Coordinates of C-alpha atoms in Angstrom, one line a residue:
Chain A
M20 CA -12.3 -6.4 25.4
A21 CA -13.1 -4.4 22.4
R22 CA -16.5 -4.9 21.0
E23 CA -17.0 -6.4 17.6
I24 CA -17.9 -4.0 14.8
K25 CA -20.2 -4.6 11.9
I26 CA -18.6 -4.0 8.5
D27 CA -19.7 -3.2 5.0
V28 CA -18.1 -5.2 2.2
T29 CA -20.2 -4.1 -0.7
Y30 CA -20.8 -0.3 -0.7
S31 CA -20.7 2.4 -3.3
F32 CA -20.7 6.1 -3.6
T33 CA -22.6 8.7 -5.5
L34 CA -20.7 11.6 -7.1
G35 CA -21.6 13.9 -4.2
E36 CA -20.5 11.4 -1.6
L37 CA -17.3 10.7 -3.3
S38 CA -16.5 14.4 -3.8
D39 CA -17.2 15.1 -0.1
R40 CA -15.1 12.2 1.2
A41 CA -12.1 12.8 -1.0
G42 CA -12.3 16.6 -0.6
V43 CA -12.2 17.2 -4.4
S44 CA -14.7 18.9 -6.7
P45 CA -17.2 16.9 -8.7
D46 CA -15.6 18.4 -11.8
F47 CA -12.3 16.8 -10.9
I48 CA -14.0 13.4 -10.5
L49 CA -15.8 13.8 -13.8
E50 CA -12.6 14.6 -15.6
L51 CA -11.1 11.4 -14.2
V52 CA -14.2 9.6 -15.4
D53 CA -13.6 11.0 -18.9
L54 CA -10.0 9.8 -18.8
G55 CA -11.2 6.3 -17.8
V56 CA -9.4 6.5 -14.4
L57 CA -12.8 5.9 -12.6
E58 CA -15.4 3.8 -14.2
P59 CA -18.8 4.4 -12.5
T60 CA -21.9 2.6 -13.5
R61 CA -25.2 4.4 -14.1
K62 CA -28.4 3.6 -12.2
D63 CA -31.4 5.8 -13.1
K64 CA -29.1 8.5 -14.5
V65 CA -27.2 8.6 -11.2
L66 CA -23.5 7.7 -11.3
I67 CA -22.5 4.9 -8.9
F68 CA -18.9 4.5 -8.0
E69 CA -17.7 1.2 -6.6
S70 CA -15.9 0.9 -3.2
R71 CA -12.4 1.0 -4.7
S72 CA -13.0 4.3 -6.4
L73 CA -12.4 6.3 -3.3
A74 CA -8.8 5.0 -2.8
R75 CA -8.1 5.5 -6.5
L76 CA -9.4 9.0 -6.4
Q77 CA -7.4 9.9 -3.4
R78 CA -4.3 8.5 -5.0
A79 CA -5.0 10.6 -8.1
R80 CA -5.4 13.7 -5.9
R81 CA -2.2 13.0 -4.0
L82 CA -0.2 12.6 -7.2
Q83 CA -1.6 15.9 -8.5
R84 CA -0.9 17.7 -5.2
D85 CA 2.5 16.3 -4.4
L86 CA 4.1 15.8 -7.8
D87 CA 2.3 18.5 -9.8
V88 CA 1.1 16.0 -12.4
N89 CA -1.7 17.0 -14.8
L90 CA -4.8 14.9 -15.2
P91 CA -3.8 12.9 -18.4
G92 CA -0.4 12.4 -16.6
I93 CA -2.2 11.1 -13.5
A94 CA -4.3 8.7 -15.7
M95 CA -1.1 7.3 -17.2
C96 CA 0.6 7.1 -13.8
L97 CA -2.2 5.1 -12.3
D98 CA -2.3 2.8 -15.3
L99 CA 1.4 2.2 -15.1
L100 CA 1.2 1.7 -11.3
D101 CA -1.5 -0.9 -11.8
E102 CA 0.6 -2.6 -14.4
I103 CA 3.7 -2.6 -12.2
K104 CA 1.7 -4.0 -9.3
Q105 CA 0.4 -6.8 -11.6
L106 CA 3.9 -7.6 -12.9
R107 CA 5.4 -7.6 -9.5
W108 CA 2.7 -10.0 -8.4
E109 CA 3.4 -12.3 -11.4
I110 CA 7.1 -12.3 -10.8
D111 CA 6.5 -13.1 -7.1
N112 CA 4.2 -15.9 -8.1
L113 CA 6.6 -17.3 -10.7
R114 CA 9.5 -17.2 -8.2
R115 CA 7.5 -19.1 -5.7
L116 CA 6.2 -21.7 -8.2
H117 CA 9.8 -22.3 -9.3
K118 CA 11.3 -21.9 -5.9
S119 CA 13.4 -25.0 -5.9
E120 CA 15.1 -24.0 -9.2
F121 CA 15.9 -20.5 -8.0
E122 CA 17.2 -21.6 -4.6
E123 CA 19.7 -24.1 -5.8
Chain B
M21 CA 14.0 16.6 20.3
E22 CA 15.6 15.3 17.3
Y23 CA 17.4 17.8 15.1
K24 CA 16.4 17.8 11.4
D25 CA 19.0 18.6 8.8
Y26 CA 16.7 19.9 6.1
Y27 CA 19.6 20.4 3.7
K28 CA 20.7 16.8 4.1
I29 CA 17.2 15.5 3.7
L30 CA 16.8 17.3 0.4
G31 CA 20.4 16.3 -0.6
V32 CA 21.5 19.9 -1.3
K33 CA 24.3 22.1 0.0
E34 CA 23.7 24.9 2.4
S35 CA 24.5 27.3 -0.4
A36 CA 22.0 25.8 -2.7
S37 CA 19.9 28.2 -4.8
A38 CA 16.1 28.1 -4.6
E39 CA 16.1 26.5 -8.1
E40 CA 18.4 23.7 -6.9
I41 CA 16.3 23.1 -3.9
K42 CA 13.1 22.9 -6.0
K43 CA 14.7 20.5 -8.5
S44 CA 16.1 18.2 -5.8
Y45 CA 12.7 18.2 -4.0
R46 CA 10.9 17.3 -7.1
K47 CA 13.2 14.5 -7.9
L48 CA 13.2 13.0 -4.4
A49 CA 9.4 13.5 -4.2
R50 CA 9.0 11.3 -7.2
K51 CA 11.3 8.7 -5.8
Y52 CA 9.7 8.5 -2.4
H53 CA 6.0 9.3 -3.1
P54 CA 4.2 6.6 -1.1
D55 CA 1.8 5.9 -4.0
V56 CA 4.7 5.3 -6.4
S57 CA 7.7 4.2 -4.4
K58 CA 8.7 0.7 -3.6
E59 CA 11.0 1.7 -0.8
T60 CA 9.8 0.4 2.5
D61 CA 10.3 3.7 4.3
A62 CA 8.8 5.8 1.5
E63 CA 6.1 7.3 3.7
T64 CA 8.5 8.6 6.4
R65 CA 11.0 9.8 3.8
F66 CA 8.2 11.6 1.9
K67 CA 7.0 13.4 5.0
E68 CA 10.5 14.5 5.9
L69 CA 10.9 15.8 2.3
G70 CA 7.7 17.8 2.5
E71 CA 8.7 19.3 5.8
A72 CA 12.2 20.1 4.6
Y73 CA 10.9 21.7 1.4
E74 CA 8.3 23.6 3.3
V75 CA 11.1 25.4 5.2
L76 CA 13.8 25.7 2.6
K77 CA 11.5 26.9 -0.3
D78 CA 10.4 29.9 1.8
P79 CA 13.2 32.5 2.1
E80 CA 11.9 33.8 5.4
K81 CA 11.7 30.3 7.0
R82 CA 15.0 29.3 5.5
A83 CA 16.7 32.3 7.0
E84 CA 15.3 31.5 10.4
Y85 CA 16.3 27.9 10.0
D86 CA 19.9 28.9 9.0
Q87 CA 20.1 31.2 12.0
L88 CA 18.9 28.4 14.3
R89 CA 21.5 26.0 12.8
K90 CA 24.1 28.4 14.0
M91 CA 22.6 29.2 17.4
G92 CA 20.8 26.0 18.3
A93 CA 22.1 24.0 21.3
F94 CA 23.0 20.4 20.7
S95 CA 23.5 18.0 23.5
R96 CA 25.9 15.2 23.2
D97 CA 23.3 12.7 22.0
G98 CA 22.4 14.9 19.1
N99 CA 19.3 16.3 20.7
F100 CA 18.4 19.8 19.8
Q101 CA 17.0 22.6 21.9
P102 CA 16.0 25.9 20.4
P103 CA 17.7 28.9 22.2
P104 CA 15.6 30.2 25.1
G105 CA 13.0 32.7 24.1
W106 CA 13.0 31.6 20.5
E107 CA 10.0 32.8 18.6
S108 CA 9.4 32.5 14.9
A109 CA 8.7 35.6 13.0
S110 CA 7.3 33.8 10.0
H111 CA 4.5 32.0 11.8
F112 CA 3.5 28.9 10.0
S113 CA -0.1 29.9 9.4
S114 CA 0.9 33.1 7.7
G115 CA 4.0 31.6 6.0
G116 CA 2.4 31.4 2.6
F117 CA 0.1 28.8 1.3
T118 CA 1.2 25.2 1.2
D119 CA -0.3 22.0 0.0
A120 CA 1.8 19.9 2.4
D121 CA -0.2 18.2 5.1
P122 CA 0.9 20.1 8.3
Q123 CA -0.5 17.3 10.5
H124 CA 2.6 15.3 9.8
F125 CA 5.3 17.8 10.6
S126 CA 7.8 16.9 13.3
D127 CA 8.2 18.2 16.8
F128 CA 11.3 19.9 15.6
F129 CA 9.4 21.8 13.0
E130 CA 6.7 22.8 15.5
A131 CA 9.3 24.0 18.0
I132 CA 10.7 26.4 15.4
F133 CA 7.6 27.5 13.5
G134 CA 4.9 26.9 16.0
H135 CA 2.0 24.6 15.6
S136 CA -1.1 26.1 17.0
G137 CA -1.5 27.6 13.5
T138 CA -1.2 24.2 11.8
A139 CA -4.2 22.6 13.5
H140 CA -6.2 25.8 13.3
R141 CA -5.5 26.2 9.6
R142 CA -6.7 22.8 8.9
Y143 CA -10.0 23.0 10.7
S144 CA -10.8 26.6 10.0
H145 CA -10.0 26.4 6.3
G146 CA -12.7 27.4 3.8
G147 CA -14.3 29.8 6.3
R148 CA -15.5 27.0 8.6
Q149 CA -15.7 28.2 12.1
Y150 CA -16.3 26.3 15.3
G151 CA -20.0 26.2 16.1
F152 CA -20.5 24.9 12.7
Q153 CA -21.1 21.2 12.3
M154 CA -18.6 19.2 10.4
R155 CA -18.6 15.5 9.6
G156 CA -15.6 13.7 11.1
D157 CA -12.8 12.7 8.7
D158 CA -12.7 9.3 7.2
I159 CA -9.7 7.2 8.1
H160 CA -8.0 4.9 5.6
H161 CA -5.9 2.0 6.7
K162 CA -4.3 -1.1 5.2
L163 CA -5.3 -4.3 6.8
P164 CA -2.6 -7.0 6.3
L165 CA -4.0 -10.5 6.5
F166 CA -2.4 -13.9 6.3
L167 CA -3.8 -16.0 3.6
E168 CA -5.2 -18.5 6.2
E169 CA -7.0 -15.6 7.8
A170 CA -8.4 -14.4 4.5
Y171 CA -9.5 -17.9 3.7
S172 CA -11.5 -18.7 6.8
G173 CA -12.4 -15.1 7.8
G174 CA -13.1 -14.4 11.4
S175 CA -12.4 -11.9 14.1
K176 CA -9.3 -9.7 13.8
Q177 CA -8.1 -7.1 16.2
I178 CA -6.9 -3.9 14.8
T179 CA -5.5 -0.7 16.3
V180 CA -6.0 2.7 14.6
N181 CA -5.0 6.2 15.6
I182 CA -8.0 8.4 15.6
P183 CA -7.4 12.2 15.3
E184 CA -9.5 14.3 17.7
V185 CA -9.9 18.0 17.6
D186 CA -10.5 19.9 20.9
E187 CA -12.3 23.2 21.2
R188 CA -9.2 25.2 20.4
G189 CA -8.7 23.3 17.2
M190 CA -5.7 21.3 18.5
I191 CA -5.4 17.8 17.2
S192 CA -4.5 14.9 19.3
H193 CA -4.4 11.2 18.4
K194 CA -6.2 8.5 20.4
R195 CA -5.4 4.9 19.9
K196 CA -8.5 2.8 19.4
T197 CA -8.7 -1.0 19.3
L198 CA -11.5 -2.6 17.3
N199 CA -12.5 -6.2 16.8
V200 CA -13.4 -6.5 13.2
K201 CA -15.2 -9.6 11.8
I202 CA -13.6 -10.3 8.4
P203 CA -15.8 -12.2 6.0
A204 CA -14.2 -15.3 4.4
G205 CA -12.6 -15.0 1.0
M206 CA -11.4 -11.3 1.0
T207 CA -8.4 -10.7 -1.2
S208 CA -5.8 -8.1 -1.9
G209 CA -7.1 -4.7 -3.0
Q210 CA -10.7 -5.2 -1.6
H211 CA -12.0 -2.6 0.7
I212 CA -14.3 -2.8 3.7
R213 CA -16.0 0.0 5.5
L214 CA -16.6 0.5 9.2
R215 CA -19.4 3.1 9.6
G216 CA -18.8 5.8 12.2
Q217 CA -15.4 4.4 13.2
G218 CA -13.4 7.3 11.8
A219 CA -12.7 10.7 13.4
P220 CA -15.4 12.1 15.6
G221 CA -17.7 14.8 14.1
I222 CA -17.4 18.4 15.2
G223 CA -20.3 20.2 16.8
G224 CA -22.4 17.0 17.1
A225 CA -22.0 16.1 13.4
E226 CA -21.7 12.5 12.2
N227 CA -18.4 10.6 12.7
G228 CA -16.3 9.7 9.8
D229 CA -15.9 6.2 8.6
L230 CA -13.0 3.8 8.8
F231 CA -11.9 2.2 5.5
L232 CA -9.7 -0.8 5.4
E233 CA -7.9 -2.1 2.4
I234 CA -7.0 -5.8 2.5
E235 CA -3.4 -6.7 1.8
L236 CA -2.6 -10.4 1.7
A237 CA 0.9 -11.3 3.0
P238 CA 2.9 -13.5 0.7
H239 CA 2.6 -17.1 1.7
P240 CA 5.5 -19.6 1.5
V241 CA 3.5 -22.3 -0.2
F242 CA 0.4 -20.8 -1.8
S243 CA -0.1 -18.1 -4.3
V244 CA -3.3 -16.3 -5.0
Q245 CA -4.8 -15.5 -8.4
G246 CA -8.2 -13.9 -8.1
S247 CA -10.1 -16.4 -6.0
D248 CA -8.0 -19.3 -7.1
I249 CA -5.1 -20.7 -5.0
L250 CA -2.0 -21.8 -6.9
I251 CA 0.5 -24.3 -5.6
S252 CA 3.6 -25.9 -7.1
L253 CA 3.7 -29.6 -6.3
P254 CA 6.9 -31.6 -6.7
I255 CA 6.5 -35.1 -7.9
T256 CA 9.0 -37.8 -8.9
P257 CA 9.6 -38.9 -12.5
W258 CA 8.2 -42.3 -11.7
E259 CA 5.0 -40.8 -10.1
A260 CA 4.6 -38.8 -13.3
A261 CA 5.2 -41.8 -15.5
L262 CA 3.1 -44.3 -13.6
G263 CA 0.5 -42.2 -12.0
A264 CA 0.2 -41.9 -8.2
Q265 CA -1.9 -41.0 -5.3
V266 CA -0.3 -38.1 -3.4
V267 CA -1.1 -35.8 -0.5
V268 CA -1.5 -32.1 -1.2
P269 CA -1.8 -29.3 1.3
T270 CA -4.8 -27.0 0.9
L271 CA -6.0 -24.1 3.0
S272 CA -8.6 -26.4 4.4
G273 CA -6.2 -29.2 5.3
K274 CA -4.5 -32.1 3.4
V275 CA -6.3 -33.8 0.6
N276 CA -5.5 -36.7 -1.7
L277 CA -4.8 -36.0 -5.3
K278 CA -4.6 -38.5 -8.1
I279 CA -1.7 -37.9 -10.5
P280 CA -2.7 -39.3 -13.9
K281 CA -0.5 -41.8 -15.6
G282 CA 1.9 -40.0 -18.0
A283 CA 1.7 -36.6 -16.2
V284 CA 4.2 -34.0 -17.5
Q285 CA 6.2 -31.1 -16.1
G286 CA 4.0 -28.0 -15.6
Q287 CA 0.7 -29.9 -15.9
K288 CA -2.1 -28.2 -14.0
L289 CA -4.6 -30.2 -12.0
R290 CA -7.7 -28.5 -10.4
L291 CA -9.0 -29.2 -6.9
K292 CA -12.5 -27.9 -7.2
G293 CA -13.8 -25.6 -4.4
K294 CA -10.5 -25.4 -2.6
G295 CA -9.9 -21.8 -3.4
L296 CA -11.1 -18.6 -1.7
K297 CA -14.8 -18.1 -1.3
G298 CA -14.9 -14.6 -2.8
T299 CA -17.6 -13.4 -5.1
A300 CA -17.1 -16.7 -6.9
Q301 CA -15.9 -19.9 -5.3
G302 CA -12.3 -20.4 -6.3
D303 CA -10.4 -23.6 -6.9
Q304 CA -6.9 -24.7 -6.0
I305 CA -4.7 -25.2 -9.0
V306 CA -1.9 -27.6 -8.6
I307 CA 1.1 -27.2 -11.0
L308 CA 3.2 -30.3 -11.2
Q309 CA 7.0 -30.0 -11.0
I310 CA 9.2 -33.0 -11.7
A311 CA 11.7 -33.4 -8.9
V312 CA 14.6 -35.8 -9.0
P313 CA 16.6 -37.1 -6.0
P314 CA 19.9 -35.2 -5.5
K315 CA 21.8 -38.5 -5.6
H316 CA 21.1 -41.9 -7.1
S317 CA 22.1 -45.4 -5.8
K318 CA 24.0 -47.8 -8.0
E319 CA 20.8 -49.8 -8.5
A320 CA 18.9 -46.7 -9.6
E321 CA 21.7 -45.8 -12.0
D322 CA 21.5 -49.3 -13.5
L323 CA 17.7 -48.8 -13.9
Y324 CA 18.3 -45.4 -15.6
A325 CA 20.7 -47.1 -18.0
K326 CA 18.1 -49.6 -18.8
L327 CA 15.5 -46.8 -19.2
A328 CA 17.9 -44.9 -21.5
E329 CA 18.1 -48.0 -23.7
H330 CA 14.3 -48.3 -23.9
E331 CA 13.6 -44.6 -24.5
K332 CA 16.3 -44.1 -27.1
S333 CA 14.0 -42.5 -29.6
Y334 CA 13.0 -39.6 -27.4
N335 CA 14.9 -36.4 -28.0
P336 CA 13.9 -33.6 -25.5
R337 CA 16.0 -31.1 -27.5
E338 CA 14.3 -31.8 -30.8
K339 CA 12.8 -28.3 -31.0
M340 CA 16.3 -26.8 -30.6
G341 CA 17.3 -28.4 -33.8
V342 CA 20.0 -30.5 -32.1

């Protein structure tokens, strides 16, 4: 029987931690902050990135590496992907809410 | 091992020029990039593409691959064996810089171009040598949950592949099963972290962490909006007209709901506190849908005729100008 593991639900990263974990330079992260891709909060002059930032940053890095997209392009890509996700979710919801009408 | 037709994977002819190969790779990479694609097998396809491109973009590797295609032994079931004594001249680690992630290349690739170099390259990159300490890699996983599981939280067993590096820098994967206690009210896109459950550190350094991203599976009855739960509830025209007491399913069991007299199609009713307990306690929102029986009895038709007489002044198509 595997033992039960304690989990963190609310956690955040500093710039250095984020850069270490994602394997990118702090400059890369700061450029993404400038473009509004990442939106850290400031606490005593230290930037604090919320838990989702890591996944978003890694996504940005993969897009850059694999598709050769520049940073403004990545920012737009991520915005569009978010929007597509949101729209897909809404369509899915609407379909289910009107299921009986669609099925017959 | 399974033979990989890199030309077929990239959708190009054997005679394709370097330019054609690059163009085709870029197009397919956009299509199958796991961050962008909606194809279910995007990740596998993308890895194959990367591997195929890794070989075909490099004239030396491509020449070797072409040679192998001619010489390689195929058994009846399509399995491939490189000719005895085969050794690659363009060893992978010296085959030019690549951004592709060599951890994911197939056995077929490794049989041709070798693989000791791949693992080594990864862990010795940036001048890091063994004897140095290096924090273990973080591992990222999706964690699919049924809505019921997300609602009540609780223990969930998950299995992850943890990469381990031995002293020679070779990577092997070890399956690890963990019991994770999921707090109630998690929703899609939220992340949780399991400290120290990632890849082991090198040279006594700290382990990496395991990150899980929650992904709610679509539910046949309920939809999720933030921490609210949405449900479409069919009611009859007479329940709508006269008001009624009906039973509604919620994630915490059945509850009674009072339909107000004169309810209309699409009207929303709120069941307080019946949503997800996320950062804020959500509600269940019930959206009324008027449903009519597929067939009416003679008596019902007579009653409808009577109703039509009484409601003559109502024109539902008024806004259409007819």
